[in-house]
Amino acid sequence: MINKTVKEKKVAIKVMDMVAGYGEDVILNHLNFEVYEGEIFVILGGSGCGKSTLLKHLIGLNHPMSGNIVINGVDITDDKGDNLQRVLRECGILFQSGALFSSMTVADNVALPIQEHTDLPASSIDNIVKMKLAQVSLTGYEKHLPSEISGGMRKRAGLARAMALNPKILFFDEPSAGLDPVTSAELDQLIIRLNRNYGTTMVIVTHELPSIFSVAHRVIMLDKRVKKIIAEGSPHYLRDNSQNPFVRQFFNREIEPENSLLRN
């Protein structure tokens, strides 16, 4: 649970009137929302609603058509200099596949961002790597290649690498994708534990309902039909109290009769 009220919490990410898309095709139209420091914030919605598009804009891979994205006080849509690079270095990203380099050991994968962005000696980097792997319960797997560990372990190794520079914000792209229910639940508990222990702000893109109900402090729900946010709040509250039929159907796994694939 969030210990402070929304009014007391400091804004980590602020999206203002953002329009995003590809070419002339608008995917997200005039989005406005805030993510608060220390919360687990989930972006959800049906297929094609723009979840991944929004994530790419939040991590600086894509530039919005209009509007602003402010991360830790820096407008990343305007700043192209050192401030932008500093802000992006304060963010860690766990991609859907883990995105580990297959020819490098687990330890070398985690060490890579530290080597690229710091001047620390090798001994200090080794100690940091061991600490990060311990945080995700991968002690003893330093010398393994990604192909030698399970899918869930690869996700955890990717998370260790995302945490290598002690980011203020962690972004997750479908962290439970491809995992069995037990491994997915274990990853959810790891996310909760890291958030509680370190107060890291976490932004998660997912459509997995068990994970959403397990980890999310607050969610926004996107809808491709209107290209906007159609719901915001606690997932449990939205499931039980939303006045939007589509939101209730999503959270309760209901099917609109006219859209059912099972109809005759």
JSON list of N, CA, C and O in Angstrom, two decimals, residues 197-251:
[
{"chain": "A", "resi": 197, "resn": "ASN", "atom": "N", "xyz": [11.50, -2.21, -0.30]},
{"chain": "A", "resi": 197, "resn": "ASN", "atom": "CA", "xyz": [12.82, -2.07, 0.32]},
{"chain": "A", "resi": 197, "resn": "ASN", "atom": "C", "xyz": [13.56, -0.82, -0.12]},
{"chain": "A", "resi": 197, "resn": "ASN", "atom": "O", "xyz": [14.30, -0.23, 0.67]},
{"chain": "A", "resi": 198, "resn": "TYR", "atom": "N", "xyz": [13.37, -0.41, -1.38]},
{"chain": "A", "resi": 198, "resn": "TYR", "atom": "CA", "xyz": [14.19, 0.67, -1.93]},
{"chain": "A", "resi": 198, "resn": "TYR", "atom": "C", "xyz": [13.37, 1.89, -2.34]},
{"chain": "A", "resi": 198, "resn": "TYR", "atom": "O", "xyz": [13.96, 2.93, -2.69]},
{"chain": "A", "resi": 199, "resn": "GLY", "atom": "N", "xyz": [12.05, 1.80, -2.31]},
{"chain": "A", "resi": 199, "resn": "GLY", "atom": "CA", "xyz": [11.22, 2.94, -2.66]},
{"chain": "A", "resi": 199, "resn": "GLY", "atom": "C", "xyz": [11.31, 3.35, -4.11]},
{"chain": "A", "resi": 199, "resn": "GLY", "atom": "O", "xyz": [11.00, 4.48, -4.47]},
{"chain": "A", "resi": 200, "resn": "THR", "atom": "N", "xyz": [11.74, 2.43, -4.98]},
{"chain": "A", "resi": 200, "resn": "THR", "atom": "CA", "xyz": [11.91, 2.74, -6.40]},
{"chain": "A", "resi": 200, "resn": "THR", "atom": "C", "xyz": [10.54, 2.93, -7.06]},
{"chain": "A", "resi": 200, "resn": "THR", "atom": "O", "xyz": [9.63, 2.12, -6.86]},
{"chain": "A", "resi": 201, "resn": "THR", "atom": "N", "xyz": [10.41, 3.98, -7.84]},
{"chain": "A", "resi": 201, "resn": "THR", "atom": "CA", "xyz": [9.22, 4.19, -8.65]},
{"chain": "A", "resi": 201, "resn": "THR", "atom": "C", "xyz": [9.21, 3.16, -9.77]},
{"chain": "A", "resi": 201, "resn": "THR", "atom": "O", "xyz": [10.22, 2.94, -10.43]},
{"chain": "A", "resi": 202, "resn": "MET", "atom": "N", "xyz": [8.07, 2.53, -10.00]},
{"chain": "A", "resi": 202, "resn": "MET", "atom": "CA", "xyz": [7.98, 1.48, -11.01]},
{"chain": "A", "resi": 202, "resn": "MET", "atom": "C", "xyz": [6.80, 1.73, -11.94]},
{"chain": "A", "resi": 202, "resn": "MET", "atom": "O", "xyz": [5.69, 1.98, -11.47]},
{"chain": "A", "resi": 203, "resn": "VAL", "atom": "N", "xyz": [7.08, 1.68, -13.23]},
{"chain": "A", "resi": 203, "resn": "VAL", "atom": "CA", "xyz": [6.05, 1.83, -14.26]},
{"chain": "A", "resi": 203, "resn": "VAL", "atom": "C", "xyz": [6.01, 0.54, -15.06]},
{"chain": "A", "resi": 203, "resn": "VAL", "atom": "O", "xyz": [7.02, 0.15, -15.66]},
{"chain": "A", "resi": 204, "resn": "ILE", "atom": "N", "xyz": [4.87, -0.12, -15.06]},
{"chain": "A", "resi": 204, "resn": "ILE", "atom": "CA", "xyz": [4.76, -1.45, -15.65]},
{"chain": "A", "resi": 204, "resn": "ILE", "atom": "C", "xyz": [3.70, -1.45, -16.74]},
{"chain": "A", "resi": 204, "resn": "ILE", "atom": "O", "xyz": [2.57, -1.01, -16.51]},
{"chain": "A", "resi": 205, "resn": "VAL", "atom": "N", "xyz": [4.07, -1.95, -17.91]},
{"chain": "A", "resi": 205, "resn": "VAL", "atom": "CA", "xyz": [3.11, -2.18, -18.99]},
{"chain": "A", "resi": 205, "resn": "VAL", "atom": "C", "xyz": [2.74, -3.66, -18.97]},
{"chain": "A", "resi": 205, "resn": "VAL", "atom": "O", "xyz": [3.62, -4.53, -19.07]},
{"chain": "A", "resi": 206, "resn": "THR", "atom": "N", "xyz": [1.47, -3.96, -18.80]},
{"chain": "A", "resi": 206, "resn": "THR", "atom": "CA", "xyz": [1.03, -5.35, -18.78]},
{"chain": "A", "resi": 206, "resn": "THR", "atom": "C", "xyz": [-0.46, -5.44, -19.03]},
{"chain": "A", "resi": 206, "resn": "THR", "atom": "O", "xyz": [-1.19, -4.45, -18.87]},
{"chain": "A", "resi": 207, "resn": "HIS", "atom": "N", "xyz": [-0.91, -6.64, -19.40]},
{"chain": "A", "resi": 207, "resn": "HIS", "atom": "CA", "xyz": [-2.33, -6.91, -19.50]},
{"chain": "A", "resi": 207, "resn": "HIS", "atom": "C", "xyz": [-2.69, -8.13, -18.64]},
{"chain": "A", "resi": 207, "resn": "HIS", "atom": "O", "xyz": [-3.82, -8.62, -18.70]},
{"chain": "A", "resi": 208, "resn": "GLU", "atom": "N", "xyz": [-1.72, -8.60, -17.84]},
{"chain": "A", "resi": 208, "resn": "GLU", "atom": "CA", "xyz": [-1.93, -9.79, -17.02]},
{"chain": "A", "resi": 208, "resn": "GLU", "atom": "C", "xyz": [-2.68, -9.42, -15.74]},
{"chain": "A", "resi": 208, "resn": "GLU", "atom": "O", "xyz": [-2.13, -8.80, -14.84]},
{"chain": "A", "resi": 209, "resn": "LEU", "atom": "N", "xyz": [-3.95, -9.83, -15.66]},
{"chain": "A", "resi": 209, "resn": "LEU", "atom": "CA", "xyz": [-4.78, -9.42, -14.53]},
{"chain": "A", "resi": 209, "resn": "LEU", "atom": "C", "xyz": [-4.24, -9.88, -13.17]},
{"chain": "A", "resi": 209, "resn": "LEU", "atom": "O", "xyz": [-4.25, -9.08, -12.22]},
{"chain": "A", "resi": 210, "resn": "PRO", "atom": "N", "xyz": [-3.76, -11.11, -13.00]},
{"chain": "A", "resi": 210, "resn": "PRO", "atom": "CA", "xyz": [-3.24, -11.49, -11.68]},
{"chain": "A", "resi": 210, "resn": "PRO", "atom": "C", "xyz": [-2.11, -10.57, -11.23]},
{"chain": "A", "resi": 210, "resn": "PRO", "atom": "O", "xyz": [-2.05, -10.18, -10.06]},
{"chain": "A", "resi": 211, "resn": "SER", "atom": "N", "xyz": [-1.21, -10.22, -12.15]},
{"chain": "A", "resi": 211, "resn": "SER", "atom": "CA", "xyz": [-0.11, -9.33, -11.80]},
{"chain": "A", "resi": 211, "resn": "SER", "atom": "C", "xyz": [-0.62, -7.93, -11.47]},
{"chain": "A", "resi": 211, "resn": "SER", "atom": "O", "xyz": [-0.14, -7.29, -10.54]},
{"chain": "A", "resi": 212, "resn": "ILE", "atom": "N", "xyz": [-1.58, -7.46, -12.24]},
{"chain": "A", "resi": 212, "resn": "ILE", "atom": "CA", "xyz": [-2.13, -6.12, -12.00]},
{"chain": "A", "resi": 212, "resn": "ILE", "atom": "C", "xyz": [-2.71, -6.03, -10.60]},
{"chain": "A", "resi": 212, "resn": "ILE", "atom": "O", "xyz": [-2.42, -5.10, -9.84]},
{"chain": "A", "resi": 213, "resn": "PHE", "atom": "N", "xyz": [-3.52, -7.01, -10.21]},
{"chain": "A", "resi": 213, "resn": "PHE", "atom": "CA", "xyz": [-4.14, -6.98, -8.89]},
{"chain": "A", "resi": 213, "resn": "PHE", "atom": "C", "xyz": [-3.11, -7.20, -7.78]},
{"chain": "A", "resi": 213, "resn": "PHE", "atom": "O", "xyz": [-3.30, -6.73, -6.66]},
{"chain": "A", "resi": 214, "resn": "SER", "atom": "N", "xyz": [-2.04, -7.90, -8.10]},
{"chain": "A", "resi": 214, "resn": "SER", "atom": "CA", "xyz": [-1.02, -8.21, -7.09]},
{"chain": "A", "resi": 214, "resn": "SER", "atom": "C", "xyz": [-0.11, -7.02, -6.80]},
{"chain": "A", "resi": 214, "resn": "SER", "atom": "O", "xyz": [0.17, -6.72, -5.63]},
{"chain": "A", "resi": 215, "resn": "VAL", "atom": "N", "xyz": [0.34, -6.32, -7.85]},
{"chain": "A", "resi": 215, "resn": "VAL", "atom": "CA", "xyz": [1.42, -5.33, -7.64]},
{"chain": "A", "resi": 215, "resn": "VAL", "atom": "C", "xyz": [0.98, -3.88, -7.70]},
{"chain": "A", "resi": 215, "resn": "VAL", "atom": "O", "xyz": [1.61, -3.01, -7.09]},
{"chain": "A", "resi": 216, "resn": "ALA", "atom": "N", "xyz": [-0.08, -3.57, -8.44]},
{"chain": "A", "resi": 216, "resn": "ALA", "atom": "CA", "xyz": [-0.37, -2.17, -8.78]},
{"chain": "A", "resi": 216, "resn": "ALA", "atom": "C", "xyz": [-0.91, -1.37, -7.60]},
{"chain": "A", "resi": 216, "resn": "ALA", "atom": "O", "xyz": [-1.86, -1.79, -6.94]},
{"chain": "A", "resi": 217, "resn": "HIS", "atom": "N", "xyz": [-0.31, -0.22, -7.36]},
{"chain": "A", "resi": 217, "resn": "HIS", "atom": "CA", "xyz": [-0.90, 0.78, -6.48]},
{"chain": "A", "resi": 217, "resn": "HIS", "atom": "C", "xyz": [-1.99, 1.55, -7.24]},
{"chain": "A", "resi": 217, "resn": "HIS", "atom": "O", "xyz": [-3.05, 1.84, -6.69]},
{"chain": "A", "resi": 218, "resn": "ARG", "atom": "N", "xyz": [-1.68, 1.87, -8.48]},
{"chain": "A", "resi": 218, "resn": "ARG", "atom": "CA", "xyz": [-2.59, 2.68, -9.29]},
{"chain": "A", "resi": 218, "resn": "ARG", "atom": "C", "xyz": [-2.39, 2.30, -10.75]},
{"chain": "A", "resi": 218, "resn": "ARG", "atom": "O", "xyz": [-1.28, 1.93, -11.16]},
{"chain": "A", "resi": 219, "resn": "VAL", "atom": "N", "xyz": [-3.45, 2.40, -11.55]},
{"chain": "A", "resi": 219, "resn": "VAL", "atom": "CA", "xyz": [-3.36, 2.06, -12.97]},
{"chain": "A", "resi": 219, "resn": "VAL", "atom": "C", "xyz": [-3.99, 3.17, -13.81]},
{"chain": "A", "resi": 219, "resn": "VAL", "atom": "O", "xyz": [-4.82, 3.95, -13.31]},
{"chain": "A", "resi": 220, "resn": "ILE", "atom": "N", "xyz": [-3.59, 3.21, -15.07]},
{"chain": "A", "resi": 220, "resn": "ILE", "atom": "CA", "xyz": [-4.37, 3.91, -16.08]},
{"chain": "A", "resi": 220, "resn": "ILE", "atom": "C", "xyz": [-4.72, 2.88, -17.15]},
{"chain": "A", "resi": 220, "resn": "ILE", "atom": "O", "xyz": [-3.94, 1.99, -17.44]},
{"chain": "A", "resi": 221, "resn": "MET", "atom": "N", "xyz": [-5.91, 3.03, -17.71]},
{"chain": "A", "resi": 221, "resn": "MET", "atom": "CA", "xyz": [-6.36, 2.12, -18.75]},
{"chain": "A", "resi": 221, "resn": "MET", "atom": "C", "xyz": [-6.56, 2.89, -20.04]},
{"chain": "A", "resi": 221, "resn": "MET", "atom": "O", "xyz": [-7.29, 3.89, -20.07]},
{"chain": "A", "resi": 222, "resn": "LEU", "atom": "N", "xyz": [-5.89, 2.41, -21.10]},
{"chain": "A", "resi": 222, "resn": "LEU", "atom": "CA", "xyz": [-6.01, 3.03, -22.42]},
{"chain": "A", "resi": 222, "resn": "LEU", "atom": "C", "xyz": [-7.04, 2.29, -23.25]},
{"chain": "A", "resi": 222, "resn": "LEU", "atom": "O", "xyz": [-7.26, 1.08, -23.08]},
{"chain": "A", "resi": 223, "resn": "ASP", "atom": "N", "xyz": [-7.66, 3.01, -24.18]},
{"chain": "A", "resi": 223, "resn": "ASP", "atom": "CA", "xyz": [-8.67, 2.42, -25.07]},
{"chain": "A", "resi": 223, "resn": "ASP", "atom": "C", "xyz": [-8.36, 2.87, -26.49]},
{"chain": "A", "resi": 223, "resn": "ASP", "atom": "O", "xyz": [-8.32, 4.07, -26.78]},
{"chain": "A", "resi": 224, "resn": "LYS", "atom": "N", "xyz": [-8.14, 1.91, -27.40]},
{"chain": "A", "resi": 224, "resn": "LYS", "atom": "CA", "xyz": [-7.78, 2.25, -28.76]},
{"chain": "A", "resi": 224, "resn": "LYS", "atom": "C", "xyz": [-8.92, 2.91, -29.53]},
{"chain": "A", "resi": 224, "resn": "LYS", "atom": "O", "xyz": [-8.68, 3.57, -30.54]},
{"chain": "A", "resi": 225, "resn": "ARG", "atom": "N", "xyz": [-10.14, 2.75, -29.05]},
{"chain": "A", "resi": 225, "resn": "ARG", "atom": "CA", "xyz": [-11.27, 3.34, -29.76]},
{"chain": "A", "resi": 225, "resn": "ARG", "atom": "C", "xyz": [-11.31, 4.85, -29.60]},
{"chain": "A", "resi": 225, "resn": "ARG", "atom": "O", "xyz": [-11.64, 5.57, -30.55]},
{"chain": "A", "resi": 226, "resn": "VAL", "atom": "N", "xyz": [-10.95, 5.33, -28.42]},
{"chain": "A", "resi": 226, "resn": "VAL", "atom": "CA", "xyz": [-10.95, 6.79, -28.19]},
{"chain": "A", "resi": 226, "resn": "VAL", "atom": "C", "xyz": [-9.54, 7.35, -28.12]},
{"chain": "A", "resi": 226, "resn": "VAL", "atom": "O", "xyz": [-9.34, 8.57, -28.08]},
{"chain": "A", "resi": 227, "resn": "LYS", "atom": "N", "xyz": [-8.52, 6.43, -28.07]},
{"chain": "A", "resi": 227, "resn": "LYS", "atom": "CA", "xyz": [-7.11, 6.82, -28.07]},
{"chain": "A", "resi": 227, "resn": "LYS", "atom": "C", "xyz": [-6.74, 7.65, -26.84]},
{"chain": "A", "resi": 227, "resn": "LYS", "atom": "O", "xyz": [-5.84, 8.49, -26.89]},
{"chain": "A", "resi": 228, "resn": "LYS", "atom": "N", "xyz": [-7.42, 7.37, -25.74]},
{"chain": "A", "resi": 228, "resn": "LYS", "atom": "CA", "xyz": [-7.21, 8.14, -24.52]},
{"chain": "A", "resi": 228, "resn": "LYS", "atom": "C", "xyz": [-7.26, 7.23, -23.30]},
{"chain": "A", "resi": 228, "resn": "LYS", "atom": "O", "xyz": [-7.53, 6.03, -23.41]},
{"chain": "A", "resi": 229, "resn": "ILE", "atom": "N", "xyz": [-7.04, 7.84, -22.14]},
{"chain": "A", "resi": 229, "resn": "ILE", "atom": "CA", "xyz": [-7.20, 7.15, -20.87]},
{"chain": "A", "resi": 229, "resn": "ILE", "atom": "C", "xyz": [-8.70, 7.12, -20.53]},
{"chain": "A", "resi": 229, "resn": "ILE", "atom": "O", "xyz": [-9.35, 8.17, -20.52]},
{"chain": "A", "resi": 230, "resn": "ILE", "atom": "N", "xyz": [-9.22, 5.94, -20.26]},
{"chain": "A", "resi": 230, "resn": "ILE", "atom": "CA", "xyz": [-10.65, 5.85, -19.93]},
{"chain": "A", "resi": 230, "resn": "ILE", "atom": "C", "xyz": [-10.88, 5.51, -18.47]},
{"chain": "A", "resi": 230, "resn": "ILE", "atom": "O", "xyz": [-12.03, 5.51, -18.00]},
{"chain": "A", "resi": 231, "resn": "ALA", "atom": "N", "xyz": [-9.80, 5.18, -17.73]},
{"chain": "A", "resi": 231, "resn": "ALA", "atom": "CA", "xyz": [-9.95, 4.89, -16.31]},
{"chain": "A", "resi": 231, "resn": "ALA", "atom": "C", "xyz": [-8.61, 5.09, -15.61]},
{"chain": "A", "resi": 231, "resn": "ALA", "atom": "O", "xyz": [-7.55, 4.86, -16.19]},
{"chain": "A", "resi": 232, "resn": "GLU", "atom": "N", "xyz": [-8.68, 5.52, -14.35]},
{"chain": "A", "resi": 232, "resn": "GLU", "atom": "CA", "xyz": [-7.49, 5.71, -13.53]},
{"chain": "A", "resi": 232, "resn": "GLU", "atom": "C", "xyz": [-7.85, 5.45, -12.08]},
{"chain": "A", "resi": 232, "resn": "GLU", "atom": "O", "xyz": [-8.90, 5.88, -11.60]},
{"chain": "A", "resi": 233, "resn": "GLY", "atom": "N", "xyz": [-6.99, 4.72, -11.38]},
{"chain": "A", "resi": 233, "resn": "GLY", "atom": "CA", "xyz": [-7.23, 4.46, -9.97]},
{"chain": "A", "resi": 233, "resn": "GLY", "atom": "C", "xyz": [-6.76, 3.09, -9.55]},
{"chain": "A", "resi": 233, "resn": "GLY", "atom": "O", "xyz": [-6.02, 2.41, -10.28]},
{"chain": "A", "resi": 234, "resn": "SER", "atom": "N", "xyz": [-7.19, 2.64, -8.38]},
{"chain": "A", "resi": 234, "resn": "SER", "atom": "CA", "xyz": [-6.88, 1.30, -7.89]},
{"chain": "A", "resi": 234, "resn": "SER", "atom": "C", "xyz": [-7.56, 0.26, -8.77]},
{"chain": "A", "resi": 234, "resn": "SER", "atom": "O", "xyz": [-8.74, 0.40, -9.10]},
{"chain": "A", "resi": 235, "resn": "PRO", "atom": "N", "xyz": [-6.84, -0.81, -9.14]},
{"chain": "A", "resi": 235, "resn": "PRO", "atom": "CA", "xyz": [-7.49, -1.83, -9.98]},
{"chain": "A", "resi": 235, "resn": "PRO", "atom": "C", "xyz": [-8.68, -2.49, -9.29]},
{"chain": "A", "resi": 235, "resn": "PRO", "atom": "O", "xyz": [-9.67, -2.82, -9.94]},
{"chain": "A", "resi": 236, "resn": "HIS", "atom": "N", "xyz": [-8.60, -2.68, -7.98]},
{"chain": "A", "resi": 236, "resn": "HIS", "atom": "CA", "xyz": [-9.71, -3.29, -7.27]},
{"chain": "A", "resi": 236, "resn": "HIS", "atom": "C", "xyz": [-10.93, -2.37, -7.28]},
{"chain": "A", "resi": 236, "resn": "HIS", "atom": "O", "xyz": [-12.07, -2.83, -7.47]},
{"chain": "A", "resi": 237, "resn": "TYR", "atom": "N", "xyz": [-10.70, -1.07, -7.10]},
{"chain": "A", "resi": 237, "resn": "TYR", "atom": "CA", "xyz": [-11.81, -0.12, -7.13]},
{"chain": "A", "resi": 237, "resn": "TYR", "atom": "C", "xyz": [-12.44, -0.07, -8.52]},
{"chain": "A", "resi": 237, "resn": "TYR", "atom": "O", "xyz": [-13.67, -0.09, -8.66]},
{"chain": "A", "resi": 238, "resn": "LEU", "atom": "N", "xyz": [-11.60, -0.03, -9.55]},
{"chain": "A", "resi": 238, "resn": "LEU", "atom": "CA", "xyz": [-12.14, 0.04, -10.91]},
{"chain": "A", "resi": 238, "resn": "LEU", "atom": "C", "xyz": [-12.92, -1.22, -11.26]},
{"chain": "A", "resi": 238, "resn": "LEU", "atom": "O", "xyz": [-13.96, -1.14, -11.92]},
{"chain": "A", "resi": 239, "resn": "ARG", "atom": "N", "xyz": [-12.44, -2.36, -10.81]},
{"chain": "A", "resi": 239, "resn": "ARG", "atom": "CA", "xyz": [-13.14, -3.62, -11.08]},
{"chain": "A", "resi": 239, "resn": "ARG", "atom": "C", "xyz": [-14.55, -3.60, -10.49]},
{"chain": "A", "resi": 239, "resn": "ARG", "atom": "O", "xyz": [-15.51, -4.05, -11.12]},
{"chain": "A", "resi": 240, "resn": "ASP", "atom": "N", "xyz": [-14.67, -3.06, -9.29]},
{"chain": "A", "resi": 240, "resn": "ASP", "atom": "CA", "xyz": [-15.93, -3.15, -8.56]},
{"chain": "A", "resi": 240, "resn": "ASP", "atom": "C", "xyz": [-16.85, -1.94, -8.75]},
{"chain": "A", "resi": 240, "resn": "ASP", "atom": "O", "xyz": [-18.06, -2.06, -8.54]},
{"chain": "A", "resi": 241, "resn": "ASN", "atom": "N", "xyz": [-16.26, -0.79, -9.16]},
{"chain": "A", "resi": 241, "resn": "ASN", "atom": "CA", "xyz": [-17.06, 0.44, -9.12]},
{"chain": "A", "resi": 241, "resn": "ASN", "atom": "C", "xyz": [-17.09, 1.26, -10.41]},
{"chain": "A", "resi": 241, "resn": "ASN", "atom": "O", "xyz": [-17.83, 2.24, -10.48]},
{"chain": "A", "resi": 242, "resn": "SER", "atom": "N", "xyz": [-16.28, 0.89, -11.40]},
{"chain": "A", "resi": 242, "resn": "SER", "atom": "CA", "xyz": [-16.25, 1.71, -12.62]},
{"chain": "A", "resi": 242, "resn": "SER", "atom": "C", "xyz": [-17.62, 1.73, -13.29]},
{"chain": "A", "resi": 242, "resn": "SER", "atom": "O", "xyz": [-18.31, 0.71, -13.37]},
{"chain": "A", "resi": 243, "resn": "GLN", "atom": "N", "xyz": [-17.97, 2.90, -13.79]},
{"chain": "A", "resi": 243, "resn": "GLN", "atom": "CA", "xyz": [-19.24, 3.04, -14.53]},
{"chain": "A", "resi": 243, "resn": "GLN", "atom": "C", "xyz": [-19.06, 2.77, -16.02]},
{"chain": "A", "resi": 243, "resn": "GLN", "atom": "O", "xyz": [-20.03, 2.79, -16.78]},
{"chain": "A", "resi": 244, "resn": "ASN", "atom": "N", "xyz": [-17.81, 2.54, -16.43]},
{"chain": "A", "resi": 244, "resn": "ASN", "atom": "CA", "xyz": [-17.53, 2.27, -17.84]},
{"chain": "A", "resi": 244, "resn": "ASN", "atom": "C", "xyz": [-17.66, 0.76, -18.10]},
{"chain": "A", "resi": 244, "resn": "ASN", "atom": "O", "xyz": [-16.91, -0.02, -17.52]},
{"chain": "A", "resi": 245, "resn": "PRO", "atom": "N", "xyz": [-18.57, 0.34, -18.96]},
{"chain": "A", "resi": 245, "resn": "PRO", "atom": "CA", "xyz": [-18.76, -1.10, -19.19]},
{"chain": "A", "resi": 245, "resn": "PRO", "atom": "C", "xyz": [-17.50, -1.80, -19.69]},
{"chain": "A", "resi": 245, "resn": "PRO", "atom": "O", "xyz": [-17.22, -2.93, -19.28]},
{"chain": "A", "resi": 246, "resn": "PHE", "atom": "N", "xyz": [-16.72, -1.13, -20.54]},
{"chain": "A", "resi": 246, "resn": "PHE", "atom": "CA", "xyz": [-15.51, -1.75, -21.08]},
{"chain": "A", "resi": 246, "resn": "PHE", "atom": "C", "xyz": [-14.49, -1.99, -19.97]},
{"chain": "A", "resi": 246, "resn": "PHE", "atom": "O", "xyz": [-13.81, -3.02, -19.95]},
{"chain": "A", "resi": 247, "resn": "VAL", "atom": "N", "xyz": [-14.38, -1.05, -19.03]},
{"chain": "A", "resi": 247, "resn": "VAL", "atom": "CA", "xyz": [-13.46, -1.21, -17.90]},
{"chain": "A", "resi": 247, "resn": "VAL", "atom": "C", "xyz": [-13.88, -2.40, -17.05]},
{"chain": "A", "resi": 247, "resn": "VAL", "atom": "O", "xyz": [-13.05, -3.24, -16.67]},
{"chain": "A", "resi": 248, "resn": "ARG", "atom": "N", "xyz": [-15.16, -2.49, -16.73]},
{"chain": "A", "resi": 248, "resn": "ARG", "atom": "CA", "xyz": [-15.65, -3.61, -15.92]},
{"chain": "A", "resi": 248, "resn": "ARG", "atom": "C", "xyz": [-15.42, -4.93, -16.64]},
{"chain": "A", "resi": 248, "resn": "ARG", "atom": "O", "xyz": [-15.04, -5.94, -16.03]},
{"chain": "A", "resi": 249, "resn": "GLN", "atom": "N", "xyz": [-15.67, -4.95, -17.95]},
{"chain": "A", "resi": 249, "resn": "GLN", "atom": "CA", "xyz": [-15.46, -6.18, -18.72]},
{"chain": "A", "resi": 249, "resn": "GLN", "atom": "C", "xyz": [-13.99, -6.61, -18.69]},
{"chain": "A", "resi": 249, "resn": "GLN", "atom": "O", "xyz": [-13.68, -7.79, -18.56]},
{"chain": "A", "resi": 250, "resn": "PHE", "atom": "N", "xyz": [-13.10, -5.64, -18.80]},
{"chain": "A", "resi": 250, "resn": "PHE", "atom": "CA", "xyz": [-11.66, -5.94, -18.80]},
{"chain": "A", "resi": 250, "resn": "PHE", "atom": "C", "xyz": [-11.26, -6.57, -17.48]},
{"chain": "A", "resi": 250, "resn": "PHE", "atom": "O", "xyz": [-10.61, -7.62, -17.45]},
{"chain": "A", "resi": 251, "resn": "PHE", "atom": "N", "xyz": [-11.63, -5.93, -16.37]},
{"chain": "A", "resi": 251, "resn": "PHE", "atom": "CA", "xyz": [-11.19, -6.39, -15.06]},
{"chain": "A", "resi": 251, "resn": "PHE", "atom": "C", "xyz": [-11.90, -7.66, -14.62]},
{"chain": "A", "resi": 251, "resn": "PHE", "atom": "O", "xyz": [-11.38, -8.40, -13.78]}
]
